[in-house]
Coordinates of N, CA and C in Angstrom, one line a residue:
M663 N -3.1 10.3 4.5 CA -4.1 10.1 5.5 C -5.5 10.8 5.0
S664 N -6.5 10.2 5.1 CA -7.8 10.6 4.7 C -8.4 11.4 5.8
T665 N -9.1 12.5 5.4 CA -9.8 13.3 6.3 C -11.4 12.9 6.4
K666 N -11.7 12.0 5.6 CA -13.1 11.6 5.5 C -13.5 10.8 6.8
T667 N -14.6 11.0 7.3 CA -15.1 10.2 8.4 C -16.2 9.3 7.9
Q668 N -16.2 8.2 8.5 CA -17.2 7.1 8.1 C -18.4 7.3 9.0
T669 N -19.6 7.4 8.3 CA -20.8 7.6 9.0 C -21.3 6.2 9.1
P670 N -21.7 5.8 10.3 CA -22.3 4.5 10.4 C -23.6 4.3 9.8
K671 N -23.9 3.2 9.2 CA -25.3 3.1 8.7 C -26.3 2.8 9.8
P672 N -27.5 3.3 9.8 CA -28.5 3.1 10.7 C -29.0 1.6 10.6
A673 N -29.4 1.2 11.8 CA -29.8 -0.4 11.8 C -31.1 -0.5 10.9
A674 N -31.1 -1.7 10.3 CA -32.1 -2.0 9.5 C -33.3 -2.1 10.4
R675 N -34.5 -1.8 9.9 CA -35.8 -1.7 10.7 C -36.9 -2.6 9.9
R676 N -37.7 -3.1 10.6 CA -38.9 -3.8 9.9 C -40.1 -3.6 10.6
E677 N -41.3 -3.5 10.0 CA -42.6 -3.4 10.7 C -43.1 -4.7 11.2
V678 N -43.7 -4.7 12.3 CA -44.1 -6.0 13.0 C -45.5 -5.9 13.4
E679 N -46.1 -7.2 13.5 CA -47.5 -7.2 14.1 C -47.4 -7.2 15.6
L680 N -48.2 -6.5 16.3 CA -48.1 -6.4 17.7 C -49.1 -7.4 18.4
A681 N -48.8 -8.0 19.5 CA -49.8 -8.6 20.4 C -50.2 -7.9 21.5
K682 N -49.5 -6.9 22.0 CA -49.7 -6.0 23.1 C -49.4 -4.5 22.6
P683 N -50.0 -3.5 23.2 CA -49.7 -2.2 22.8 C -48.3 -1.8 23.4
I684 N -47.6 -1.0 22.6 CA -46.2 -0.4 23.0 C -46.2 1.2 22.6
I685 N -45.3 1.8 23.4 CA -45.1 3.2 23.0 C -43.7 3.4 22.5
Q686 N -43.5 3.9 21.3 CA -42.3 4.0 20.8 C -42.1 5.5 20.2
G687 N -41.1 6.2 20.5 CA -41.0 7.6 20.0 C -42.1 8.5 20.4
G688 N -42.7 8.3 21.5 CA -43.9 9.2 22.0 C -45.2 8.9 21.3
R689 N -45.2 7.7 20.5 CA -46.4 7.3 19.8 C -46.9 5.9 20.5
E690 N -48.3 5.8 20.5 CA -48.6 4.6 21.0 C -49.1 3.7 19.9
Y691 N -48.7 2.5 19.7 CA -49.1 1.6 18.7 C -49.9 0.4 19.4
S692 N -51.0 0.0 18.7 CA -51.9 -1.0 19.3 C -52.0 -2.1 18.3
P693 N -52.2 -3.3 18.8 CA -52.5 -4.5 18.0 C -53.6 -4.2 17.0
G694 N -53.5 -4.5 15.7 CA -54.5 -4.2 14.8 C -54.6 -2.8 14.3
G695 N -53.8 -2.0 14.8 CA -53.8 -0.6 14.3 C -53.4 -0.4 12.9
K696 N -53.7 0.7 12.2 CA -53.3 0.9 10.9 C -51.8 1.2 10.7
D697 N -51.2 1.9 11.8 CA -49.7 2.2 11.8 C -49.1 1.1 12.6
K698 N -48.0 0.7 12.0 CA -47.2 -0.4 12.6 C -45.8 0.2 13.0
P699 N -45.2 -0.2 14.1 CA -43.9 0.3 14.5 C -42.9 -0.3 13.6
R700 N -41.9 0.6 13.3 CA -40.6 0.1 12.6 C -39.5 -0.2 13.7
L701 N -39.1 -1.4 13.9 CA -38.2 -1.8 15.0 C -37.0 -2.4 14.5
T702 N -35.9 -2.3 15.3 CA -34.6 -2.9 14.9 C -34.8 -4.5 15.5
E703 N -33.8 -5.3 15.0 CA -33.8 -6.6 15.4 C -33.6 -6.8 16.8
A704 N -32.8 -5.9 17.4 CA -32.6 -6.1 19.0 C -34.0 -5.6 19.6
Q705 N -34.6 -4.6 19.0 CA -35.9 -4.3 19.8 C -36.9 -5.4 19.7
I706 N -36.9 -6.0 18.4 CA -38.0 -7.1 18.2 C -37.6 -8.2 19.1
A707 N -36.3 -8.6 19.3 CA -35.9 -9.7 20.2 C -36.4 -9.5 21.6
R708 N -36.2 -8.2 22.0 CA -36.6 -8.0 23.5 C -38.1 -8.0 23.6
L709 N -38.8 -7.4 22.6 CA -40.3 -7.4 22.8 C -40.9 -8.8 22.6
S710 N -40.3 -9.6 21.7 CA -40.7 -11.0 21.6 C -40.7 -11.7 22.9
E711 N -39.6 -11.6 23.6 CA -39.5 -12.2 24.9 C -40.5 -11.8 25.9
S712 N -41.0 -10.5 25.8 CA -41.9 -10.0 26.7 C -43.4 -10.3 26.2
G713 N -43.6 -10.8 25.0 CA -44.9 -11.2 24.6 C -45.6 -10.0 23.8
H714 N -44.8 -8.9 23.5 CA -45.4 -7.8 22.8 C -45.6 -8.0 21.3
I715 N -44.8 -8.9 20.7 CA -44.7 -9.2 19.3 C -45.6 -10.4 19.0
A716 N -46.5 -10.3 18.0 CA -47.4 -11.4 17.7 C -46.5 -12.7 17.3
T717 N -47.1 -13.8 17.8 CA -46.4 -15.1 17.5 C -46.3 -15.4 16.1
G718 N -45.3 -16.1 15.7 CA -45.2 -16.4 14.2 C -44.2 -15.5 13.5
G719 N -43.8 -14.4 14.3 CA -42.9 -13.4 13.7 C -43.3 -12.7 12.5
K720 N -44.6 -12.5 12.3 CA -45.2 -11.8 11.1 C -44.5 -10.4 11.0
T721 N -44.1 -10.1 9.7 CA -43.6 -8.8 9.5 C -44.3 -8.3 8.3
A722 N -44.5 -7.0 8.3 CA -45.3 -6.2 7.2 C -44.2 -6.0 6.1
K723 N -43.1 -5.3 6.4 CA -42.1 -4.9 5.5 C -40.7 -4.7 6.1
Q724 N -39.8 -4.9 5.3 CA -38.4 -4.7 5.9 C -37.8 -3.4 5.2
E725 N -37.2 -2.6 5.9 CA -36.6 -1.4 5.5 C -35.1 -1.5 5.8
G726 N -34.2 -1.2 4.8 CA -32.9 -1.4 5.1 C -32.1 -0.2 4.6

């Protein structure tokens, strides 16, 4: 029997272009701002439905 515990990998995140301002982690991100939020696929899906993510699904970088 192994005593090692498996640590789950954090969800992959990617930077996205915003269409509307959002607040994440206590920081406000605005469309066209120099800092872009790094979001998980689930967050991107929810924010796309509400119109906060720019159309066309532009992404700046993917981090995995």
